[in-house]
Structures are given as structure tokens and as C-alpha cells.
mmCIF file of C-alpha atoms in Angstrom:
data_model
loop_
_atom_site.group_PDB
_atom_site.id
_atom_site.type_symbol
_atom_site.label_atom_id
_atom_site.label_comp_id
_atom_site.label_asym_id
_atom_site.label_seq_id
_atom_site.Cartn_x
_atom_site.Cartn_y
_atom_site.Cartn_z
ATOM 1 C CA MET A 1 -9.045 -15.658 11.979
ATOM 2 C CA SER A 2 -7.860 -12.317 13.367
ATOM 3 C CA GLY A 3 -9.802 -12.680 16.592
ATOM 4 C CA ALA A 4 -12.099 -9.760 15.797
ATOM 5 C CA GLU A 5 -15.644 -9.641 17.070
ATOM 6 C CA PRO A 6 -18.226 -10.813 14.524
ATOM 7 C CA LEU A 7 -19.778 -8.140 12.352
ATOM 8 C CA GLU A 8 -22.822 -6.979 14.339
ATOM 9 C CA ARG A 9 -24.380 -4.357 12.113
ATOM 10 C CA GLU A 10 -24.995 -3.745 8.453
ATOM 11 C CA PRO A 11 -23.051 -0.931 6.758
ATOM 12 C CA VAL A 12 -24.689 2.479 7.069
ATOM 13 C CA PRO A 13 -25.289 4.141 3.689
ATOM 14 C CA VAL A 14 -22.689 6.899 3.269
ATOM 15 C CA THR A 15 -22.028 8.360 -0.160
ATOM 16 C CA MET A 16 -18.602 9.308 -1.482
ATOM 17 C CA GLU A 17 -19.942 12.832 -1.890
ATOM 18 C CA GLU A 18 -20.796 12.943 1.804
ATOM 19 C CA LEU A 19 -17.304 11.740 2.724
ATOM 20 C CA LYS A 20 -15.792 14.232 0.294
ATOM 21 C CA ASN A 21 -17.645 17.032 2.071
ATOM 22 C CA THR A 22 -16.455 15.994 5.552
ATOM 23 C CA PRO A 23 -13.198 17.907 6.179
ATOM 24 C CA TRP A 24 -12.985 16.996 9.879
ATOM 25 C CA TYR A 25 -10.704 14.002 10.470
ATOM 26 C CA ASP A 26 -12.509 12.264 13.350
ATOM 27 C CA GLU A 27 -15.913 12.747 11.757
ATOM 28 C CA PHE A 28 -14.610 11.437 8.441
ATOM 29 C CA ARG A 29 -13.085 8.358 10.060
ATOM 30 C CA LEU A 30 -16.330 7.549 11.864
ATOM 31 C CA LYS A 31 -18.423 7.893 8.712
ATOM 32 C CA SER A 32 -15.908 5.888 6.671
ATOM 33 C CA SER A 33 -15.887 3.086 9.237
ATOM 34 C CA ARG A 34 -19.679 2.958 9.357
ATOM 35 C CA ALA A 35 -19.834 2.730 5.585
ATOM 36 C CA ARG A 36 -17.682 -0.416 5.841
ATOM 37 C CA GLY A 37 -19.841 -1.998 8.504
ATOM 38 C CA SER A 38 -17.805 -1.089 11.588
ATOM 39 C CA PHE A 39 -18.799 1.423 14.237
ATOM 40 C CA VAL A 40 -15.268 1.596 15.636
ATOM 41 C CA PRO A 41 -12.648 3.485 13.574
ATOM 42 C CA GLY A 42 -9.312 1.690 13.467
ATOM 43 C CA ARG A 43 -10.818 -1.770 13.850
ATOM 44 C CA TYR A 44 -8.481 -2.955 11.072
ATOM 45 C CA LYS A 45 -5.612 -2.911 13.614
ATOM 46 C CA VAL A 46 -6.732 -6.267 15.024
ATOM 47 C CA PHE A 47 -5.853 -7.701 11.589
ATOM 48 C CA LEU A 48 -2.258 -6.425 11.696
ATOM 49 C CA PRO A 49 -0.778 -9.618 13.228
ATOM 50 C CA THR A 50 -2.152 -11.532 10.231
ATOM 51 C CA ILE A 51 -0.560 -9.030 7.858
ATOM 52 C CA PHE A 52 2.788 -9.379 9.632
ATOM 53 C CA LYS A 53 2.657 -13.167 9.416
ATOM 54 C CA VAL A 54 1.704 -13.202 5.737
ATOM 55 C CA VAL A 55 4.331 -10.703 4.570
ATOM 56 C CA ILE A 56 7.196 -12.213 6.576
ATOM 57 C CA ALA A 57 6.447 -15.647 5.102
ATOM 58 C CA ARG A 58 6.453 -14.568 1.435
ATOM 59 C CA LYS A 59 9.272 -15.879 -0.767
ATOM 60 C CA GLU A 60 8.753 -13.967 -4.037
ATOM 61 C CA LYS A 61 11.724 -12.021 -5.363
ATOM 62 C CA ASP A 62 9.613 -9.631 -7.452
ATOM 63 C CA PRO A 63 8.081 -6.995 -5.112
ATOM 64 C CA ILE A 64 5.177 -6.251 -7.485
ATOM 65 C CA VAL A 65 4.192 -9.915 -7.640
ATOM 66 C CA MET A 66 4.721 -10.267 -3.894
ATOM 67 C CA PHE A 67 2.490 -7.269 -3.182
ATOM 68 C CA GLU A 68 -0.293 -8.699 -5.346
ATOM 69 C CA ASN A 69 -0.026 -12.127 -3.751
ATOM 70 C CA VAL A 70 -0.040 -10.625 -0.253
ATOM 71 C CA ILE A 71 -3.242 -8.718 -1.005
ATOM 72 C CA ASP A 72 -4.866 -11.823 -2.513
ATOM 73 C CA GLU A 73 -3.970 -13.914 0.534
ATOM 74 C CA LEU A 74 -5.163 -11.258 2.954
ATOM 75 C CA ARG A 75 -8.467 -10.975 1.117
ATOM 76 C CA ARG A 76 -9.001 -14.696 1.719
ATOM 77 C CA LEU A 77 -8.150 -14.335 5.414
ATOM 78 C CA TRP A 78 -10.045 -11.084 6.055
ATOM 79 C CA ASP A 79 -12.838 -11.446 8.634
ATOM 80 C CA LEU A 80 -13.652 -7.917 9.765
ATOM 81 C CA THR A 81 -16.323 -7.170 7.170
ATOM 82 C CA PRO A 82 -17.945 -9.310 4.480
ATOM 83 C CA GLU A 83 -15.216 -8.307 1.997
ATOM 84 C CA MET A 84 -11.849 -6.634 2.378
ATOM 85 C CA PRO A 85 -12.108 -3.104 0.933
ATOM 86 C CA ALA A 86 -9.856 -2.258 -2.007
ATOM 87 C CA ASN A 87 -8.598 0.821 -0.158
ATOM 88 C CA GLY A 88 -7.381 0.891 3.415
ATOM 89 C CA PRO A 89 -4.549 1.820 5.777
ATOM 90 C CA TRP A 90 -3.177 -1.727 5.808
ATOM 91 C CA HIS A 91 -1.332 -0.710 2.640
ATOM 92 C CA HIS A 92 0.801 1.578 4.834
ATOM 93 C CA THR A 93 2.032 -1.551 6.602
ATOM 94 C CA ILE A 94 2.282 -3.830 3.576
ATOM 95 C CA VAL A 95 4.378 -1.673 1.224
ATOM 96 C CA PRO A 96 7.504 -1.209 3.386
ATOM 97 C CA GLY A 97 7.258 -4.822 4.516
ATOM 98 C CA VAL A 98 7.149 -6.045 0.923
ATOM 99 C CA LEU A 99 10.104 -3.859 -0.053
ATOM 100 C CA ILE A 100 12.371 -5.189 2.692
ATOM 101 C CA ALA A 101 11.104 -8.761 2.214
ATOM 102 C CA ALA A 102 11.987 -8.533 -1.493
ATOM 103 C CA LEU A 103 15.509 -7.384 -0.629
ATOM 104 C CA ARG A 104 15.801 -10.291 1.827
ATOM 105 C CA ASN A 105 14.521 -12.776 -0.754
ATOM 106 C CA ASN A 106 17.066 -11.597 -3.321
ATOM 107 C CA GLY A 107 19.967 -12.381 -1.023
ATOM 108 C CA TYR A 108 20.705 -8.926 0.338
ATOM 109 C CA PRO A 109 21.671 -8.592 4.033
ATOM 110 C CA PHE A 110 18.208 -8.364 5.581
ATOM 111 C CA THR A 111 16.358 -10.759 7.850
ATOM 112 C CA ASP A 112 12.859 -11.421 9.127
ATOM 113 C CA LYS A 113 13.624 -8.943 11.903
ATOM 114 C CA HIS A 114 14.179 -6.193 9.336
ATOM 115 C CA VAL A 115 10.911 -7.084 7.604
ATOM 116 C CA GLU A 116 9.060 -6.989 10.909
ATOM 117 C CA GLU A 117 10.596 -3.608 11.724
ATOM 118 C CA ALA A 118 9.385 -2.246 8.369
ATOM 119 C CA LEU A 119 5.898 -3.559 9.045
ATOM 120 C CA LYS A 120 5.835 -2.049 12.539
ATOM 121 C CA ARG A 121 6.887 1.367 11.290
ATOM 122 C CA GLY A 122 4.425 1.313 8.411
ATOM 123 C CA ALA A 123 1.573 0.495 10.771
ATOM 124 C CA LYS A 124 2.175 3.792 12.554
ATOM 125 C CA THR A 125 1.085 5.905 9.571
ATOM 126 C CA PRO A 126 -2.508 7.009 10.292
ATOM 127 C CA ALA A 127 -5.489 6.047 8.181
ATOM 128 C CA ALA A 128 -6.577 8.663 5.599
ATOM 129 C CA ALA A 129 -3.204 10.398 5.958
ATOM 130 C CA CYS A 130 -3.038 11.162 2.222
ATOM 131 C CA GLY A 131 -5.958 13.583 2.078
ATOM 132 C CA PHE A 132 -5.834 14.880 5.639
ATOM 133 C CA MET A 133 -2.073 15.150 6.140
ATOM 134 C CA GLY A 134 -0.587 15.226 2.651
ATOM 135 C CA ASN A 135 1.268 12.070 3.528
ATOM 136 C CA CYS A 136 0.517 8.882 1.565
ATOM 137 C CA GLY A 137 1.350 5.850 3.693
ATOM 138 C CA ALA A 138 2.638 3.872 0.707
ATOM 139 C CA ALA A 139 5.067 6.688 -0.117
ATOM 140 C CA VAL A 140 6.239 6.823 3.480
ATOM 141 C CA GLY A 141 6.869 3.104 3.034
ATOM 142 C CA LEU A 142 9.788 3.904 0.733
ATOM 143 C CA GLY A 143 11.224 6.275 3.326
ATOM 144 C CA ILE A 144 10.879 3.516 5.916
ATOM 145 C CA ALA A 145 12.670 1.044 3.659
ATOM 146 C CA VAL A 146 15.506 3.485 2.949
ATOM 147 C CA SER A 147 15.817 4.208 6.661
ATOM 148 C CA ILE A 148 16.111 0.497 7.414
ATOM 149 C CA VAL A 149 18.659 -0.047 4.645
ATOM 150 C CA THR A 150 20.829 2.845 5.872
ATOM 151 C CA LYS A 151 20.151 2.224 9.591
ATOM 152 C CA ALA A 152 19.069 5.842 9.902
ATOM 153 C CA THR A 153 17.922 7.488 13.111
ATOM 154 C CA PRO A 154 16.945 11.123 13.824
ATOM 155 C CA TYR A 155 20.612 11.685 14.816
ATOM 156 C CA HIS A 156 22.059 10.749 11.436
ATOM 157 C CA ASP A 157 23.009 13.203 8.701
ATOM 158 C CA LYS A 158 23.117 11.713 5.191
ATOM 159 C CA GLU A 159 21.086 8.638 6.113
ATOM 160 C CA ARG A 160 18.242 10.736 7.549
ATOM 161 C CA SER A 161 18.336 13.012 4.506
ATOM 162 C CA LEU A 162 18.067 10.024 2.159
ATOM 163 C CA ALA A 163 14.959 8.742 3.939
ATOM 164 C CA LEU A 164 13.362 12.191 3.712
ATOM 165 C CA ARG A 165 14.394 12.681 0.087
ATOM 166 C CA TYR A 166 12.987 9.406 -1.154
ATOM 167 C CA THR A 167 9.771 9.788 0.812
ATOM 168 C CA ALA A 168 9.378 13.155 -0.938
ATOM 169 C CA GLU A 169 10.087 11.604 -4.332
ATOM 170 C CA ALA A 170 7.561 8.847 -3.710
ATOM 171 C CA LEU A 171 4.954 11.363 -2.581
ATOM 172 C CA ASN A 172 5.521 13.305 -5.787
ATOM 173 C CA GLU A 173 5.128 10.149 -7.884
ATOM 174 C CA VAL A 174 1.782 9.439 -6.194
ATOM 175 C CA ALA A 175 0.658 13.078 -6.479
ATOM 176 C CA LYS A 176 1.328 13.088 -10.234
ATOM 177 C CA ARG A 177 -1.305 10.356 -10.669
ATOM 178 C CA GLY A 178 -4.032 12.563 -9.224
ATOM 179 C CA GLY A 179 -6.963 11.501 -7.100
ATOM 180 C CA PRO A 180 -9.178 10.418 -5.506
ATOM 181 C CA HIS A 181 -7.172 7.918 -3.490
ATOM 182 C CA CYS A 182 -6.413 4.467 -4.810
ATOM 183 C CA CYS A 183 -4.194 2.515 -2.430
ATOM 184 C CA ARG A 184 -3.358 -0.114 -5.036
ATOM 185 C CA LEU A 185 -2.249 2.488 -7.577
ATOM 186 C CA ALA A 186 -0.146 4.274 -4.951
ATOM 187 C CA SER A 187 1.414 0.965 -3.903
ATOM 188 C CA TYR A 188 2.312 0.012 -7.474
ATOM 189 C CA VAL A 189 3.816 3.444 -8.150
ATOM 190 C CA VAL A 190 5.862 3.495 -4.951
ATOM 191 C CA ILE A 191 7.163 -0.063 -5.348
ATOM 192 C CA LEU A 192 8.312 0.654 -8.890
ATOM 193 C CA HIS A 193 10.044 3.837 -7.762
ATOM 194 C CA ALA A 194 11.628 1.974 -4.861
ATOM 195 C CA VAL A 195 13.185 -0.516 -7.282
ATOM 196 C CA ARG A 196 14.823 2.392 -9.128
ATOM 197 C CA VAL A 197 16.013 3.943 -5.862
ATOM 198 C CA PHE A 198 17.469 0.687 -4.520
ATOM 199 C CA LYS A 199 19.504 0.183 -7.690
ATOM 200 C CA LYS A 200 20.721 3.778 -7.980
ATOM 201 C CA GLU A 201 21.489 4.411 -4.315
ATOM 202 C CA PHE A 202 22.564 1.017 -2.991
ATOM 203 C CA GLY A 203 23.268 -1.210 -5.989
ATOM 204 C CA TYR A 204 20.435 -3.548 -4.988
ATOM 205 C CA GLU A 205 18.631 -4.943 -8.030
ATOM 206 C CA LEU A 206 15.142 -6.410 -7.817
ATOM 207 C CA PRO A 207 13.228 -8.135 -10.629
ATOM 208 C CA ILE A 208 9.937 -6.580 -11.721
ATOM 209 C CA PRO A 209 7.472 -7.321 -14.543
ATOM 210 C CA LYS A 210 8.296 -6.007 -18.007
ATOM 211 C CA PRO A 211 6.669 -2.670 -18.949
ATOM 212 C CA LYS A 212 4.041 -4.374 -21.110
ATOM 213 C CA GLU A 213 3.222 -6.744 -18.252
ATOM 214 C CA LEU A 214 2.507 -3.803 -15.944
ATOM 215 C CA ILE A 215 -0.242 -2.400 -18.139
ATOM 216 C CA GLY A 216 -3.722 -3.504 -17.082
ATOM 217 C CA ARG A 217 -2.600 -5.960 -14.389
ATOM 218 C CA CYS A 218 -4.882 -4.696 -11.583
ATOM 219 C CA THR A 219 -7.470 -7.296 -10.575
ATOM 220 C CA LEU A 220 -9.380 -5.194 -8.043
ATOM 221 C CA TRP A 221 -10.321 -2.153 -10.112
ATOM 222 C CA ASP A 222 -13.992 -3.119 -10.285
ATOM 223 C CA LYS A 223 -14.120 -3.395 -6.488
ATOM 224 C CA ASN A 224 -12.753 0.104 -5.955
ATOM 225 C CA PRO A 225 -15.381 2.889 -6.000
ATOM 226 C CA THR A 226 -12.618 5.465 -6.517
ATOM 227 C CA CYS A 227 -10.842 3.652 -9.367
ATOM 228 C CA HIS A 228 -9.163 6.004 -11.856
ATOM 229 C CA LYS A 229 -10.183 3.673 -14.701
ATOM 230 C CA GLU A 230 -8.593 4.624 -18.034
ATOM 231 C CA ARG A 231 -6.454 7.259 -16.287
ATOM 232 C CA CYS A 232 -4.527 4.418 -14.633
ATOM 233 C CA MET A 233 -1.990 2.341 -16.557
ATOM 234 C CA PHE A 234 -2.706 -0.653 -14.324
ATOM 235 C CA ASN A 235 -6.409 -0.772 -15.219
ATOM 236 C CA PRO A 236 -7.444 -3.424 -17.793
ATOM 237 C CA ILE A 237 -9.630 -0.806 -19.489
ATOM 238 C CA LEU A 238 -6.496 0.983 -20.664
ATOM 239 C CA ARG A 239 -4.993 -2.279 -21.904
ATOM 240 C CA GLU A 240 -8.078 -3.008 -23.999
ATOM 241 C CA LYS A 241 -8.073 0.522 -25.416
ATOM 242 C CA THR A 242 -4.398 0.153 -26.314
ATOM 243 C CA LYS A 243 -5.141 -3.117 -28.105
ATOM 244 C CA ALA A 244 -8.035 -1.529 -29.988
ATOM 245 C CA LYS A 245 -5.871 1.348 -31.206
ATOM 246 C CA ALA A 246 -3.227 -1.099 -32.406
ATOM 247 C CA LYS A 247 -5.699 -2.857 -34.697
#
């Protein structure tokens, strides 16, 4: 248990259209929280210690598989609302943690302390940053990972530039997939790009599923009200359509 107070009120009906037409950050966050059954924006932060513990303990070498297993475990442990939402700012924390944990698990020179540092930094990216700040937390997760790998600080030259460059690349990869937001899609896209960056920039190789294994592997699409459906390569709908065309 995360130690959160029991859920006291039922979710207040708020439509996606109403949220879409709320361009004021604080008002949006309040409405979004109420729709999930919480009257306190940012209540998810009490769950962060559980996220830290789960990610640090993972042993998978494949960051895609690790990410999926982390989400599955967290969904079992979630106690803030009746069900863990498919989208949420906890992804900002999870993605950089998974990336550094995968490097650690593949024998590269990173420790639990590095994983914890990645998690701490990721947790600082605000909720709803993608639409309100043009700054997807999953994409920032790659910049965080690169910063940790290079030991960058604001006083560095090349190392700082690399963190900025690869955050920008990750943001572009997410932007190319369109919207509305899907945290799982963004996480998949960023993790896959991170694997390419790690190999090209640092010579660090991480195993990932084969291209065919990536198609249609999302298991939460039907729980996400903003799912991209057949527009997303990770949605099983696309996999079934591909099979049908092959017949």
C-alpha cells in the first residue's frame, strides 16, 4: 500500500471534450483529478516511493519488456483509485528509470543509485506537460538518461548539448505520432529511440523485441479513452488488420 487516504468520493463526470476545452493549467488539473476520483491534483505523488522500489528491483535486460512488467506490477499495487489510469505522469518517472535500469542489468557501469537518480529527475516533470508545455515527460526521460550516462551538469559543454539534442529528438518522435496523448505510446517510442541512441552514441547495446513482436503488443489500449487505435503500431487492431490483408 502507498499509504494514501482511502478513496472518499466517486469520480465526477467530466467529458474529454470538456477537458479539451479547458486551456488553463490549474483548472484542467483539477477537473482531470476529479474525473479520476481525486479532489486533490498531484495525489499520485504519494505512490512514487512504490514506483521507485518496483523499478529499482527489476532484472529484465530488455527495456520494452521491463517497462511493460513495471506497469503491470504497479497496476496490481495501485491503491489511489479503483483502477490505475492508462495515462498519467508516473510515466515521466518510469521511463528514465527503466532506461538506466536496463543499462545496469546489461552489465554497463550503472548502479541502483543511478537508477534512483533517474527516477528522481523524471518525477520532477509536471503532469500534463505535453499539451501545456510542449514537453512530453517520456521524451525528457531520454534526456535524463543521456545526462546520467555523460554525467552532465548545466556547466558542461558537449554533455549538456547531448542531453538537449536527444530530448529534442525524442520529442520529435512523439510528435510525429500525433495526439491526443497516450503515455504508453510515447513510452514505447522513446524507449525504442533510446536504444538506438545508446548504441550510436555510447556503444551500449540493449536487447529489444523483434519488429514483428512490437506490432500489436499493447495490452491496455481498451482501457485508454484516448487510444489512437489503428493509427498506433502497438495496438492489436493494427495487427489483426495486417493479418487480414496478408490472407
